[in-house]
PDB file of C-alpha atoms in Angstrom:
ATOM      1  CA  ILE A   8       0.196  11.756  26.108  1.00 86.00           C
ATOM      2  CA  ASN A   9       3.174   9.776  24.829  1.00 88.00           C
ATOM      3  CA  ALA A  10       0.862   7.677  22.642  1.00 91.00           C
ATOM      4  CA  VAL A  11      -0.598  10.841  21.093  1.00 94.00           C
ATOM      5  CA  LYS A  12       2.908  12.091  20.383  1.00 95.00           C
ATOM      6  CA  ASN A  13       3.801   8.804  18.685  1.00 93.00           C
ATOM      7  CA  VAL A  14       0.660   8.809  16.543  1.00 95.00           C
ATOM      8  CA  LEU A  15       1.210  12.427  15.491  1.00 96.00           C
ATOM      9  CA  GLY A  16       4.829  11.631  14.642  1.00 95.00           C
ATOM     10  CA  ALA A  17       3.726   8.690  12.513  1.00 95.00           C
ATOM     11  CA  LEU A  18       1.185  10.867  10.688  1.00 97.00           C
ATOM     12  CA  VAL A  19       3.735  13.604   9.979  1.00 97.00           C
ATOM     13  CA  ASN A  20       6.352  11.124   8.783  1.00 95.00           C
ATOM     14  CA  GLY A  21       3.765   9.305   6.672  1.00 95.00           C
ATOM     15  CA  ALA A  22       2.690  12.564   5.022  1.00 96.00           C
ATOM     16  CA  ALA A  23       6.324  13.406   4.294  1.00 95.00           C
ATOM     17  CA  ALA A  24       6.897   9.944   2.806  1.00 90.00           C
ATOM     18  CA  VAL A  25       3.884  10.263   0.504  1.00 93.00           C
ATOM     19  CA  PHE A  26       5.029  13.733  -0.563  1.00 94.00           C
ATOM     20  CA  PHE A  27       8.528  12.504  -1.424  1.00 88.00           C
ATOM     21  CA  LEU A  28       7.128   9.522  -3.349  1.00 88.00           C
ATOM     22  CA  PHE A  29       5.661  11.947  -5.870  1.00 91.00           C
ATOM     23  CA  VAL A  30       8.385  14.630  -5.850  1.00 92.00           C
ATOM     24  CA  ALA A  31      11.771  12.910  -5.567  1.00 89.00           C
ATOM     25  CA  ASP A  32      13.731  10.285  -7.483  1.00 89.00           C
ATOM     26  CA  PHE A  33      14.984   7.420  -5.347  1.00 86.00           C
ATOM     27  CA  ASP A  34      17.964   5.141  -5.366  1.00 90.00           C
ATOM     28  CA  TRP A  35      15.988   2.061  -4.333  1.00 90.00           C
ATOM     29  CA  THR A  36      19.120   0.184  -3.279  1.00 95.00           C
ATOM     30  CA  ALA A  37      19.856   2.907  -0.739  1.00 93.00           C
ATOM     31  CA  VAL A  38      16.208   2.896   0.368  1.00 90.00           C
ATOM     32  CA  LEU A  39      16.346  -0.861   0.977  1.00 94.00           C
ATOM     33  CA  LEU A  40      19.630  -0.645   2.891  1.00 96.00           C
ATOM     34  CA  ILE A  41      18.344   2.177   5.093  1.00 93.00           C
ATOM     35  CA  ALA A  42      15.082   0.321   5.764  1.00 93.00           C
ATOM     36  CA  VAL A  43      16.866  -2.891   6.760  1.00 95.00           C
ATOM     37  CA  GLY A  44      19.381  -0.991   8.896  1.00 94.00           C
ATOM     38  CA  SER A  45      16.635   0.936  10.650  1.00 92.00           C
ATOM     39  CA  ALA A  46      14.508  -2.141  11.277  1.00 94.00           C
ATOM     40  CA  ALA A  47      17.456  -4.059  12.728  1.00 94.00           C
ATOM     41  CA  GLY A  48      19.235  -1.161  14.399  1.00 91.00           C
ATOM     42  CA  GLY A  49      16.253   0.124  16.360  1.00 90.00           C
ATOM     43  CA  PRO A  50      15.708  -2.950  18.539  1.00 92.00           C
ATOM     44  CA  LEU A  51      19.428  -3.740  18.778  1.00 93.00           C
ATOM     45  CA  GLY A  52      20.270  -0.161  19.734  1.00 88.00           C
ATOM     46  CA  ALA A  53      17.535  -0.132  22.366  1.00 90.00           C
ATOM     47  CA  ARG A  54      18.880  -3.335  23.930  1.00 92.00           C
ATOM     48  CA  LEU A  55      22.416  -2.008  23.934  1.00 90.00           C
ATOM     49  CA  GLY A  56      21.272   1.342  25.311  1.00 89.00           C
ATOM     50  CA  ARG A  57      19.525  -0.330  28.244  1.00 92.00           C
ATOM     51  CA  ARG A  58      22.647  -2.300  29.136  1.00 93.00           C
ATOM     52  CA  LEU A  59      25.127   0.594  29.014  1.00 92.00           C
ATOM     53  CA  PRO A  60      25.652   2.845  32.014  1.00 94.00           C
ATOM     54  CA  PRO A  61      24.098   6.306  31.445  1.00 93.00           C
ATOM     55  CA  ALA A  62      27.478   8.056  31.206  1.00 95.00           C
ATOM     56  CA  ALA A  63      28.732   5.589  28.580  1.00 94.00           C
ATOM     57  CA  LEU A  64      25.521   5.921  26.572  1.00 92.00           C
ATOM     58  CA  ARG A  65      25.832   9.721  26.586  1.00 94.00           C
ATOM     59  CA  ALA A  66      29.466   9.440  25.493  1.00 95.00           C
ATOM     60  CA  VAL A  67      28.521   7.178  22.577  1.00 93.00           C
ATOM     61  CA  ILE A  68      25.727   9.552  21.496  1.00 93.00           C
ATOM     62  CA  VAL A  69      28.049  12.565  21.632  1.00 97.00           C
ATOM     63  CA  ALA A  70      30.803  10.714  19.743  1.00 97.00           C
ATOM     64  CA  VAL A  71      28.419   9.652  16.964  1.00 95.00           C
ATOM     65  CA  GLY A  72      27.067  13.204  16.729  1.00 96.00           C
ATOM     66  CA  VAL A  73      30.538  14.743  16.517  1.00 97.00           C
ATOM     67  CA  VAL A  74      31.607  12.276  13.826  1.00 97.00           C
ATOM     68  CA  ALA A  75      28.442  13.017  11.824  1.00 96.00           C
ATOM     69  CA  ILE A  76      28.976  16.782  12.087  1.00 97.00           C
ATOM     70  CA  LEU A  77      32.635  16.492  11.074  1.00 97.00           C
ATOM     71  CA  GLN A  78      31.733  14.324   8.110  1.00 96.00           C
ATOM     72  CA  LEU A  79      29.119  16.841   6.953  1.00 95.00           C
ATOM     73  CA  VAL A  80      31.429  19.809   7.400  1.00 96.00           C
ATOM     74  CA  LEU A  81      34.544  18.272   5.855  1.00 94.00           C
ATOM     75  CA  ASP A  82      32.889  16.670   2.821  1.00 83.00           C
TER      76      ASP A  82
END
């Protein structure tokens, strides 16, 4: 069932990407930076996440979330 979930997620994200290609204007420099960061950060983050103890991983996730929320609220 996990494979079905992944395929459906890819289809939904692909449809959204095609939609935005025709509707939105892009800053292609930002697109490139996000793509490179995602491609590199996914595998590196997974490796780091497997090595951290569960409590430390949860703490990092909560800290990143709090920082993101504060940045959105305060800006």
